[in-house]
Coordinates of C-alpha atoms in Angstrom, one line a residue:
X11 CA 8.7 -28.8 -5.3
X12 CA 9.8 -29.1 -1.6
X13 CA 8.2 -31.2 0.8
X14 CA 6.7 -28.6 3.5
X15 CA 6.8 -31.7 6.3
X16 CA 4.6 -29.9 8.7
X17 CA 7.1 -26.8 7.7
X18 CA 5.0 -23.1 7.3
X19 CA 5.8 -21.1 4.0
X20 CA 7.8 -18.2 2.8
X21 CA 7.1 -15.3 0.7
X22 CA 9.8 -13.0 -0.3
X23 CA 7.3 -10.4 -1.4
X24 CA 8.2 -7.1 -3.4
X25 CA 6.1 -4.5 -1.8
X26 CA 6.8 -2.1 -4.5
X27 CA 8.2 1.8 -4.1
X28 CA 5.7 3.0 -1.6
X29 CA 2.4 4.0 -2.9
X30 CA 0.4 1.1 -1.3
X31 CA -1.6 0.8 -4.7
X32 CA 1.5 -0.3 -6.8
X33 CA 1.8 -3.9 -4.9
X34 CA 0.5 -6.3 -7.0
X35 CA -2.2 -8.6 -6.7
X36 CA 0.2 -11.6 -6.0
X37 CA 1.8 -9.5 -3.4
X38 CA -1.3 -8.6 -1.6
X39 CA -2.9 -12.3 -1.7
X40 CA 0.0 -13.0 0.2
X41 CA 0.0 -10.6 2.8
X42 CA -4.0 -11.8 3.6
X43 CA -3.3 -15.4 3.8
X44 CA -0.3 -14.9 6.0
X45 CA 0.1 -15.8 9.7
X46 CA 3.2 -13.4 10.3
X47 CA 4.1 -10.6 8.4
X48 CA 8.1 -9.1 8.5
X49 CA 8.4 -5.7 7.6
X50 CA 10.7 -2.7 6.8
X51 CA 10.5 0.7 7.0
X52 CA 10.7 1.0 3.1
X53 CA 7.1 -1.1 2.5
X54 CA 4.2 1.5 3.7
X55 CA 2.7 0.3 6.7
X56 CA -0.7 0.9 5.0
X57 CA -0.5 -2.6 3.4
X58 CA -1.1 -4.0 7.2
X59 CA -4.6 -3.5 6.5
X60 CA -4.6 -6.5 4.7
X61 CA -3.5 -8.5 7.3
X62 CA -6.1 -11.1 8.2
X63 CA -7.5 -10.8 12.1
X64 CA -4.7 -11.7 14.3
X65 CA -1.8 -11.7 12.2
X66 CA 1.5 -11.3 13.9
X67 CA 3.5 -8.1 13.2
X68 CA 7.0 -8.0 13.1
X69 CA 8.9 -4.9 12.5
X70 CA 12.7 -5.4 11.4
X71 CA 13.5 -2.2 9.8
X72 CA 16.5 -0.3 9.3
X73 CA 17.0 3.2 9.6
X74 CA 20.2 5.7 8.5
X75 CA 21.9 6.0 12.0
X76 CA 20.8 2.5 13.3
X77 CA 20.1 -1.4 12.2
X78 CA 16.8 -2.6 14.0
X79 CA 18.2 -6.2 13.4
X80 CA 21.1 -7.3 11.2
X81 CA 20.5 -9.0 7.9
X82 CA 21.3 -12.6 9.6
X83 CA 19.2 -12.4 12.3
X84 CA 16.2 -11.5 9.9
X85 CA 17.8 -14.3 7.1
X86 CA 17.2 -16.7 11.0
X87 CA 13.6 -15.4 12.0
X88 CA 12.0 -16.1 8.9
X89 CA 13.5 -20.0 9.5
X90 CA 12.4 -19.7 12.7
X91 CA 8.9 -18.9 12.2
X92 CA 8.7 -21.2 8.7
X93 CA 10.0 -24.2 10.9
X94 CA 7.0 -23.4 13.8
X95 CA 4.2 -24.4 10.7
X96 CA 3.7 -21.1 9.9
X97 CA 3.1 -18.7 6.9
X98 CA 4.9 -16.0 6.3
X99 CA 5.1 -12.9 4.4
X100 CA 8.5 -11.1 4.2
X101 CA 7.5 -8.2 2.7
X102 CA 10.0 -5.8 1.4
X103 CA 10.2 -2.2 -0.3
X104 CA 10.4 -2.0 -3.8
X105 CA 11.3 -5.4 -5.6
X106 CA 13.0 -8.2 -3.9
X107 CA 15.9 -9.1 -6.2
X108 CA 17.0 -5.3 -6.6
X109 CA 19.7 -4.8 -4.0
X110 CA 17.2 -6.6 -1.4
X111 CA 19.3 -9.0 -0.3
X112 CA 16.7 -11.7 -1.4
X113 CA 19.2 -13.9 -2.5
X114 CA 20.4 -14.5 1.5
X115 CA 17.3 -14.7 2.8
X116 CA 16.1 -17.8 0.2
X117 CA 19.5 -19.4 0.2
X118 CA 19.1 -20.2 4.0
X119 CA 15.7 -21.1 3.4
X120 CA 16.6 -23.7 1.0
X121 CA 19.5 -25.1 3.4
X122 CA 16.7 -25.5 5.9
X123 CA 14.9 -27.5 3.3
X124 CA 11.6 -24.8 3.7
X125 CA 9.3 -23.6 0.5
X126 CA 9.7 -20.3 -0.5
X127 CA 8.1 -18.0 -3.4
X128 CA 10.0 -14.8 -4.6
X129 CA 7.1 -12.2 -5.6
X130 CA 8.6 -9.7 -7.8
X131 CA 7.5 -6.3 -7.3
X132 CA 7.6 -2.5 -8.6
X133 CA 11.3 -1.4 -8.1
X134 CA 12.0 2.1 -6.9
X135 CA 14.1 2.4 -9.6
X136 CA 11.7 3.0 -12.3
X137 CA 8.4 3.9 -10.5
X138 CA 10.0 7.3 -8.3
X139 CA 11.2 8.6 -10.6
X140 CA 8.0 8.2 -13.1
X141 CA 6.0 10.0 -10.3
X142 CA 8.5 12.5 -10.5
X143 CA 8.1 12.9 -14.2
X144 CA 11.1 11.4 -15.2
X145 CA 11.1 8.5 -17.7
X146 CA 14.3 6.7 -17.3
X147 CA 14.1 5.6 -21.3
X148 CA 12.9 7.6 -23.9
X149 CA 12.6 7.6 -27.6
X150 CA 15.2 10.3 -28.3
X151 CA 17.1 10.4 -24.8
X152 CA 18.2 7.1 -23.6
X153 CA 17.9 3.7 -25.2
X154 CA 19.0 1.9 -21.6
X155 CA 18.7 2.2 -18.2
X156 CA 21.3 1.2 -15.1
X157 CA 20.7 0.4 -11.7
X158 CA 23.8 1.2 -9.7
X159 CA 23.8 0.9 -5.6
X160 CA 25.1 3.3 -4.0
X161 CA 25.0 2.5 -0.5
X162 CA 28.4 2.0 0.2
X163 CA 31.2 3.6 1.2
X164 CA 33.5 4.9 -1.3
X165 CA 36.2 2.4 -1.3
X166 CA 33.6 -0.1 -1.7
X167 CA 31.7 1.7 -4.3
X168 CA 35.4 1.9 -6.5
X169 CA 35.3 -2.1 -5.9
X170 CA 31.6 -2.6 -6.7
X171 CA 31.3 0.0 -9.6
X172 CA 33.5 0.3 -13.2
X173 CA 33.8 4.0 -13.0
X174 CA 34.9 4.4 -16.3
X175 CA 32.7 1.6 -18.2
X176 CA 29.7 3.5 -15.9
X177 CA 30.1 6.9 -16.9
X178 CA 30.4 5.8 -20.9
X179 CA 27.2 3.9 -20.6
X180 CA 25.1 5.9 -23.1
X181 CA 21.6 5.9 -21.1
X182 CA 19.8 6.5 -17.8
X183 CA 21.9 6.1 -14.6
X184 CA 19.5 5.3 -11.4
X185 CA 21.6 4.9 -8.1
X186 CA 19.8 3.5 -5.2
X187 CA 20.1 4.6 -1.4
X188 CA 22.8 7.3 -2.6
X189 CA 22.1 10.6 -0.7
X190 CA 25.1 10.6 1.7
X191 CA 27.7 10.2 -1.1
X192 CA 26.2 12.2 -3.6
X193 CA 29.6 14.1 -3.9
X194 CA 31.4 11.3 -4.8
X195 CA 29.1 9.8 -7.0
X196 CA 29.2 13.1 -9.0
X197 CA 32.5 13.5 -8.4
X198 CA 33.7 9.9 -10.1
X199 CA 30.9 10.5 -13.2
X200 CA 32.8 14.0 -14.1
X201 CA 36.5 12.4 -13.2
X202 CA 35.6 9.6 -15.6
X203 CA 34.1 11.4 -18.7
X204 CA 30.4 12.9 -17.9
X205 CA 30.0 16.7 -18.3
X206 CA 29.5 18.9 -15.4
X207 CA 26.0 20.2 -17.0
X208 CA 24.9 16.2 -16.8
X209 CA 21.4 16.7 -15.4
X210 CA 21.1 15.1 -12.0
X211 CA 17.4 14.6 -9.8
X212 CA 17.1 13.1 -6.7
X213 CA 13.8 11.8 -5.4
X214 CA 13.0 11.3 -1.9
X215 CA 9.7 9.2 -0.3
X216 CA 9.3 9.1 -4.3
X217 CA 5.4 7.7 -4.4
X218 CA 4.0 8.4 -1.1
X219 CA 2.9 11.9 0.4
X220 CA 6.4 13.3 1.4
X221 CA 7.6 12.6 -2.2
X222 CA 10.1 15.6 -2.7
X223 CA 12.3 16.3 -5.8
X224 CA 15.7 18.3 -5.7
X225 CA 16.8 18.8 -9.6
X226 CA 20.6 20.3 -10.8
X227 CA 23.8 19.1 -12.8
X228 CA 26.9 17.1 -11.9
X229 CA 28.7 20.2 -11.0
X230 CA 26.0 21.5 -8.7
X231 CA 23.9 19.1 -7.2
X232 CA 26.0 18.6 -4.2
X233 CA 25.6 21.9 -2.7
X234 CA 21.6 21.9 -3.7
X235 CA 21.2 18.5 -1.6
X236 CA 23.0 20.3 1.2
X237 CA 21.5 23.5 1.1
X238 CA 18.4 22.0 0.8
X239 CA 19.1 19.2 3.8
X240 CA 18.0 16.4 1.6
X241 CA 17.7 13.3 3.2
X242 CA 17.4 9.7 2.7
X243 CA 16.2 7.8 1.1
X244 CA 16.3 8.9 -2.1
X245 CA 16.6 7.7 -6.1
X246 CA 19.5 9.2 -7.8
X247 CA 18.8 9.9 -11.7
X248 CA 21.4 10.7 -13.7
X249 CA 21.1 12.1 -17.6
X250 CA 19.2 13.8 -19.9
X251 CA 15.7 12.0 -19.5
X252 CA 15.6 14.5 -16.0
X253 CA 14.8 16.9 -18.5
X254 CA 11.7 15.7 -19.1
X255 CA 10.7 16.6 -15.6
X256 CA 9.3 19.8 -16.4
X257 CA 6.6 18.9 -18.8
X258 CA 6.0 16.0 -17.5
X259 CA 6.0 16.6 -13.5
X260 CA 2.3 14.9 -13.6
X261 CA 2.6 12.9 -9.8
X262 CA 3.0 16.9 -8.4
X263 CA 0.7 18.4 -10.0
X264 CA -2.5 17.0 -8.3
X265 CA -4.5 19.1 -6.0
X266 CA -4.0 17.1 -3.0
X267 CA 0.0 16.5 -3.5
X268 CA 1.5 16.2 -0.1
X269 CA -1.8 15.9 1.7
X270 CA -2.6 13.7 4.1
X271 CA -6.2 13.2 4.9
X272 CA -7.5 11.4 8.1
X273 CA -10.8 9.6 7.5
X274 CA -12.9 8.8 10.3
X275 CA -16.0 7.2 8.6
X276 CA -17.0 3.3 9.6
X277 CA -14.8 1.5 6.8
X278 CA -17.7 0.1 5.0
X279 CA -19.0 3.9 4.3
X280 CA -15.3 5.3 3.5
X281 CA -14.4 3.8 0.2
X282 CA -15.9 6.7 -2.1
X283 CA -14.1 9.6 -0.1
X284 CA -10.8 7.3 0.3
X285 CA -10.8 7.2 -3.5
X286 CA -11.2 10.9 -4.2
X287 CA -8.9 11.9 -1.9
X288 CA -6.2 9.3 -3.7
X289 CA -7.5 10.4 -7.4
X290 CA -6.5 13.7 -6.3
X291 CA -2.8 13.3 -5.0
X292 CA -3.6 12.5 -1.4
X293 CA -2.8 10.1 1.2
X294 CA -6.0 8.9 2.8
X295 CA -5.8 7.3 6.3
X296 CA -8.6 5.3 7.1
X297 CA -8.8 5.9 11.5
X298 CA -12.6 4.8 11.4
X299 CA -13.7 5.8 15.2
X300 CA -17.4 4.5 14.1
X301 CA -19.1 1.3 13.5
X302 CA -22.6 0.2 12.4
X303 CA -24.4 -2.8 13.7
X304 CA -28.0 -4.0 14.2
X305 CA -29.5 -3.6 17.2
X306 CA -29.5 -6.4 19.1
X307 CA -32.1 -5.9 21.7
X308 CA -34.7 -7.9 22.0
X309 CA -37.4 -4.8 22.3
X310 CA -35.7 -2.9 20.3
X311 CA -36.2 -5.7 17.3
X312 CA -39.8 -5.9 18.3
X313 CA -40.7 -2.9 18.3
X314 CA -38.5 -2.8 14.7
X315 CA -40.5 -5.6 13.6
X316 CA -43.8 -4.3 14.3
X317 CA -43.1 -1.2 12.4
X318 CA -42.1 -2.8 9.2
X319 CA -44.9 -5.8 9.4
X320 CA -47.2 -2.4 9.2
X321 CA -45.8 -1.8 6.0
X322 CA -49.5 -0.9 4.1
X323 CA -50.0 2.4 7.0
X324 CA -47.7 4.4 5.4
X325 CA -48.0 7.6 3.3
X326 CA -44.2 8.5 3.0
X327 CA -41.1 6.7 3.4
X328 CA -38.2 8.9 4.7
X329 CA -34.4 8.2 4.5
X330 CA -31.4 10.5 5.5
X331 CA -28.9 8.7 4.7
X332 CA -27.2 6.0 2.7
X333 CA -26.9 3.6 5.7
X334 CA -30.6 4.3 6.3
X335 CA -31.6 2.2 3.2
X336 CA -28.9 -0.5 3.5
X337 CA -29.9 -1.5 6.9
X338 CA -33.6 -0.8 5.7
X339 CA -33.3 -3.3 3.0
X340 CA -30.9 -5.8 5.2
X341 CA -34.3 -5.9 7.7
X342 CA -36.7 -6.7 4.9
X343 CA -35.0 -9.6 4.0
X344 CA -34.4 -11.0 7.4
X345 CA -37.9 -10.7 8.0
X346 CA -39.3 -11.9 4.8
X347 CA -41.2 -8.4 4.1
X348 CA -41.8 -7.4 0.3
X349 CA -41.1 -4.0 -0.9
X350 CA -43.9 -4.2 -2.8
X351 CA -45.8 -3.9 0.7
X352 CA -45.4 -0.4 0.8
X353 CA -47.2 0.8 -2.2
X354 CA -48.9 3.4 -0.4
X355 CA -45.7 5.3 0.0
X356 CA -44.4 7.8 -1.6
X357 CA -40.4 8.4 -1.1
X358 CA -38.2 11.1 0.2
X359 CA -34.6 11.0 0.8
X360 CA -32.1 13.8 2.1
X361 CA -28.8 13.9 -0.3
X362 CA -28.1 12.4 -3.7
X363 CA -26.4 9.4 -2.6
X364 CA -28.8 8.4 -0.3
X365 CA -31.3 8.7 -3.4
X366 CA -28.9 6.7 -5.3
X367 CA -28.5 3.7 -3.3
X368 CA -32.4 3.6 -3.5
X369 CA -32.6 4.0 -7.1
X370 CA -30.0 1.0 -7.3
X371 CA -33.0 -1.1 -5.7
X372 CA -35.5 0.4 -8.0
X373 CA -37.3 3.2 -5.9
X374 CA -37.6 6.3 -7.6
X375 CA -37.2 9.2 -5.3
X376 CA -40.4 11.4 -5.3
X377 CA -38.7 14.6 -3.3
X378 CA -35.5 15.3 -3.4
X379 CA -34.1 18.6 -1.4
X380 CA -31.1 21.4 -3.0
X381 CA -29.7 21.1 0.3
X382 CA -28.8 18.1 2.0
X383 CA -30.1 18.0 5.4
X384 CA -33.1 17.2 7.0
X385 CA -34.5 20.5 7.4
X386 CA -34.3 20.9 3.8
X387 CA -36.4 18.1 3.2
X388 CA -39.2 19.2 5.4
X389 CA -39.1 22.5 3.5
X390 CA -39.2 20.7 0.1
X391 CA -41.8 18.4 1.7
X392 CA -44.1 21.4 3.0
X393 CA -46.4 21.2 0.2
X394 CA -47.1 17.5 -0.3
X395 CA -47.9 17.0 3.4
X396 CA -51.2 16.2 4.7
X397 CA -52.4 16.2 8.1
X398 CA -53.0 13.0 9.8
X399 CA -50.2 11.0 7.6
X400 CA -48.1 8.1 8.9
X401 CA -44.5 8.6 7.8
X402 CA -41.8 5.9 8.4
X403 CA -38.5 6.9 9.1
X404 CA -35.9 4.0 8.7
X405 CA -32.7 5.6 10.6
X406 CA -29.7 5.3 13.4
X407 CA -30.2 5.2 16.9
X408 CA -28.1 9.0 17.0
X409 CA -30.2 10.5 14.3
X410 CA -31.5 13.9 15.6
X411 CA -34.5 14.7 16.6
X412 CA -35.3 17.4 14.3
X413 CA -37.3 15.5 11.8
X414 CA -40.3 13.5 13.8
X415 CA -40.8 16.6 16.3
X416 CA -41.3 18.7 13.0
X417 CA -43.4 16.2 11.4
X418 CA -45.5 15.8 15.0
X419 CA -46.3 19.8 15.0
X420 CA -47.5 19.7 11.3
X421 CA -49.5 17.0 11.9
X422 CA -48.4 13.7 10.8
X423 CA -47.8 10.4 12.6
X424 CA -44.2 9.6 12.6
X425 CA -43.1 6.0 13.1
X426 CA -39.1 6.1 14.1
X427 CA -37.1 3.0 13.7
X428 CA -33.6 2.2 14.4
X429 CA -32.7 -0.1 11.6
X430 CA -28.6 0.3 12.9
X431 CA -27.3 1.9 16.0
X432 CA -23.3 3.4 15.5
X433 CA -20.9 2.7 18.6
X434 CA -16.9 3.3 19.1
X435 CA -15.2 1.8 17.0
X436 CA -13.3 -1.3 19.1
X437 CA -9.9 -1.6 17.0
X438 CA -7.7 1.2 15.7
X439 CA -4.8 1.6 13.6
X440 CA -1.8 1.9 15.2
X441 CA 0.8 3.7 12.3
X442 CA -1.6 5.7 11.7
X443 CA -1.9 6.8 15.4
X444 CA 1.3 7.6 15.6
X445 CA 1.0 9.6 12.4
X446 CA -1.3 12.0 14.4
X447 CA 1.0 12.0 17.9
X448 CA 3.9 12.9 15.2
X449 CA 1.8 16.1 13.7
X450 CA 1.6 14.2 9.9
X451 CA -1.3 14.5 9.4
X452 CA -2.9 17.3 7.5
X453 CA -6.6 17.6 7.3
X454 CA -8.9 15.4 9.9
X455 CA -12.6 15.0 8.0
X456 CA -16.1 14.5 9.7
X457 CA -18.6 13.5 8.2
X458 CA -21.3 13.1 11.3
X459 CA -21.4 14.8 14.9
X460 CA -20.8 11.0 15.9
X461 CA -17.5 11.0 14.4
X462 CA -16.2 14.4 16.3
X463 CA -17.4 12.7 19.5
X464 CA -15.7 9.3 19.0
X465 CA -12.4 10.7 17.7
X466 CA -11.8 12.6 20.9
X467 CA -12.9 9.8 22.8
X468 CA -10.9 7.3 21.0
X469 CA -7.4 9.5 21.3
X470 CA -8.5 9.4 25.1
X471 CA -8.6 6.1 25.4
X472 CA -5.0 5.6 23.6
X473 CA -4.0 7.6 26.0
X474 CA -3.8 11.3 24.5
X475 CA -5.0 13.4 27.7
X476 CA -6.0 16.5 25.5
X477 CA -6.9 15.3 22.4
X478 CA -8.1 18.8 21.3
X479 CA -4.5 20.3 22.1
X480 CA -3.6 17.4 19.7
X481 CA -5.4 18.5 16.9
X482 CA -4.6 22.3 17.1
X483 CA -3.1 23.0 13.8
X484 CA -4.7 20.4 12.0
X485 CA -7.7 21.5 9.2
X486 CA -10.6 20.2 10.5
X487 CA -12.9 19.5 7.1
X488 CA -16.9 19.2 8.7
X489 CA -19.4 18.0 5.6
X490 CA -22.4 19.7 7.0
X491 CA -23.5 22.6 9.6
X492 CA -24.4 20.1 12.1
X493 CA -21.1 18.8 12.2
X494 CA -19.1 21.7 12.1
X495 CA -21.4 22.4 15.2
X496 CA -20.7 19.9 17.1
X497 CA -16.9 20.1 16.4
X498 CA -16.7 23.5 17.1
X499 CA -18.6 22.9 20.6
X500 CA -15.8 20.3 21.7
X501 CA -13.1 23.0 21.4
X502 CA -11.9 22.7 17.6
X503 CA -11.3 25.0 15.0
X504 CA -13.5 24.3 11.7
X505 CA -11.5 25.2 8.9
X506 CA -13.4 23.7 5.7
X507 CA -16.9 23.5 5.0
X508 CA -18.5 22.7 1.8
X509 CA -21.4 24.4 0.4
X510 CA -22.7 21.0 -0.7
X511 CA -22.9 18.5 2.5
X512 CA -21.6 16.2 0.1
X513 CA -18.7 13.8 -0.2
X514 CA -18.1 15.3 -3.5
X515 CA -18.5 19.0 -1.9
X516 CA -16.2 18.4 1.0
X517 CA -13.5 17.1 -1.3
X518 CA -13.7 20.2 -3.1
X519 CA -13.3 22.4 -0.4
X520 CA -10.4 20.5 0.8
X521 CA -8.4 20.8 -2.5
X522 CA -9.4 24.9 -2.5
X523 CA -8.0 25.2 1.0
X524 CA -5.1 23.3 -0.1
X525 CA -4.3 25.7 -2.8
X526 CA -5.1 28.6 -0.9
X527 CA -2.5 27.7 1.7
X528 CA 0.1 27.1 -1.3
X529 CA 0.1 23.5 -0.3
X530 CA 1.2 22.5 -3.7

């Protein structure tokens, strides 16, 4: 092993072909222990997320019509940054070793005597074009597989590439980062023995939400990539496995292909909608403009206190939503107060997930309403009320009012506490930013007034002077009437709105608008 000396680290990480989900779990330890990440336009900037808090970022990407930084000088910065003690994560799309250039950026660390790990990943080679429902093997089709580049020019390809050996190969032939020579690639394969009818795809963003697919033959696929203004970058796939596309075009199929879903939620609540929406075919964006806390005031904790130290007064405990019980719980603990205290109650809850995260902690809900806000409950609750109750209402410091004044004119004593108080979120995600300023993104989702009010505010602050202008032509997904309200009221166009004001429900309504639209 090398002696680091008071040297930093090097990973040569393969990022895989796009789909953040298809790093591996080597690759993404890496990028969280890391001090400085370097990164190219071909590893999804949605693995940043990773990054630990205050991890540099540096962006050395290349694009068609321009270098960002020449090979060398990135081979140079990651000595640089090794030799300054610190870890470093050059992460890189698809898999290192294939045409990555890995082998320049190790040798130089080795010659400046700093440790490195090569991190293989998913190459691009195999994995676009199984999302585009092409095996590059199979059973009866091709027994082999070659990965050819094919970013050169065409005197150099002629050097780099056996024509004739090429074209008698009897499997799969993949070129990488091909698009612009296309012609001559097809050209060369029919000059040195393929037939013209060869089926050719090409795969573009293969993985992620742009993924596109462009399908023909040898003969014709030229004039398809130009009609069709195909761009890089793209995987070439050459032979008859492209045949298989048709049956097997699963990737393309989902109902939220090619959508790309901003999530505003707090992180810690966005992890069952993010999932969905990526089950389904979508690209979720987490943009959280919302964050939960305690209060930290010291009346305000008092007062908090004194209402759960009271815990034998109660008739009913009332929750309306998920974050409700967790901070609920979270002040039971801190102040030592068993559960068991509140025998007295019985237990209503507004929404079935709210209902499950109490079940999890063994409370069985007594009322339950069909609809899921909170003047359903008090419709469901109508006929186990009794005047003169004390009811305890665990919520947010934005919850609405609707639910103690109605509880006050029927009678009972309600006892409001703010167990968590939501504020703007302080950090946001840059990329995905500019995905908005850039009009890619698809469908914005709410799912509380709060969220509408912070987004706009948030987009002001970044400096976006009419951030309703902004999001003209964007679906705007509400999961409840309240929220739909409260968007509309700020100057935006509601577009879906489950019947359900549930997660589940508003990802349902998203997928139908999709197809309604012909989105996929």
């Amino acid at each position: 092993m090398l002696q680091r000396s008071g040297k930093g680290k090097v990973y040569l990480v393969g990022a895989g072909p796009g789909d953040p989900k298809l790093i591996t779990i080597r690759g993404k330890e890496c990028i969280a222990t890391c001090d400085v990440i370097v990164y190219d336009r071909l590893a999804s900037p949605r693995l940043l997320k990773y990054l630990k808090p205050g991890a540099e970022k540096v962006y050395v990407g290349k694009l068609p019509d321009r270098h960002t930084m020449k090979q060398e000088d990135i081979n140079q910065l990651l000595v640089d940054l090794a030799l300054q003690g610190k870890v470093v994560a050059r992460l890189k799309g698809g898999d290192p070793t294939i045409f990555g250039r890995v082998g320049e950026e190790a040798e130089l660390l080795y010659q400046n005597g700093i440790e490195f790990d090569i991190v293989p990943g998913i190459t691009s080679a195999i994995a676009v074009p199984a999302y585009a429902g092409i095996p590059v093997t199979h059973r009866d089709l091709a027994s082999s597989v070659s990965i050819i580049t094919g970013h050169e020019s065409p005197d150099k390809l002629d050097h780099s590439i056996h024509w004739d050996k090429v074209t008698l190969a009897t499997g799969t032939l993949v070129f990488l980062m091909g698009v612009a020579k296309i012609g001559y690639i097809a050209e060369q394969l029919i000059k040195h023995g393929k037939p013209a009818d060869t089926p050719v795809a090409l795969v573009r963003w293969g993985t992620r939400v742009e993924q596109r697919t462009v399908t023909g033959t040898l003969e014709t696929i030229e004039a398809i990539v130009e009609a069709a203004d195909f761009k890089p970058p793209a995987v070439i796939i050459v032979g008859d496995v492209v045949r298989q596309r048709e049956k097997l075009m699963w990737y393309e199929r989902k109902p939220l292909f090619g959508t790309r879903v901003l999530v505003t939620r707090a992180r810690a609540q966005s992890s069952d909608l993010v999932e969905q929406i990526e089950e389904l075919g979508g690209e979720a964006c987490e943009f959280p403009v919302i964050e939960m806390r305690e209060p930290a005031g010291d009346a305000a904790v008092a007062e908090l206190t004194a209402a759960l130290q009271a815990a034998e007064q109660y008739e009913w405990l009332m929750f309306t939503s998920v974050n409700g019980v967790d901070y609920f719980f979270s002040w039971l603990n801190k102040l030592r107060i068993d559960i068991r205290r509140f025998h007295r109650a019985r237990i209503a809850a507004v929404g079935p997930k709210t209902a499950e995260a109490l079940e999890k902690r063994g409370m069985l809900v007594d009322v339950l309403p069909v609809k899921f806000q909170a003047e359903d409950l008090l419709d469901s609750l109508n006929e186990h009320l009794i005047e003169g109750q004390r009811v305890l209402l665990p919520r947010g410091d934005l919850a609405r009012e609707v639910m103690p004044r109605e509880l006050r004119a029927r009678g009972l004593t309600p006892v409001e506490i703010d167990v968590y108080e939501t504020v703007l979120a302080e950090e946001q995600d840059e990329e995905t930013f500019e995905l908005l300023l850039g009009g890619k993104v698809d469908v914005i989702t709410f799912a509380s007034s709060s969220t509408v009010t912070n987004l706009l505010e948030v987009l002001r602050r970044m400096g976006v002077e009419q951030p309703v202008e902004l999001l003209q032509g964007v679906d705007i997904a509400c999961i409840g009437p309240v929220t739909a309200q409260t968007a509309a009221e700020a100057g935006l166009t509601v577009t879906i709105q489950p019947i359900d004001a549930t997660i589940d429900g508003l990802i349902d309504a998203i997928a139908m608008n999709r197809k309604l639209k012909g989105a996929y």
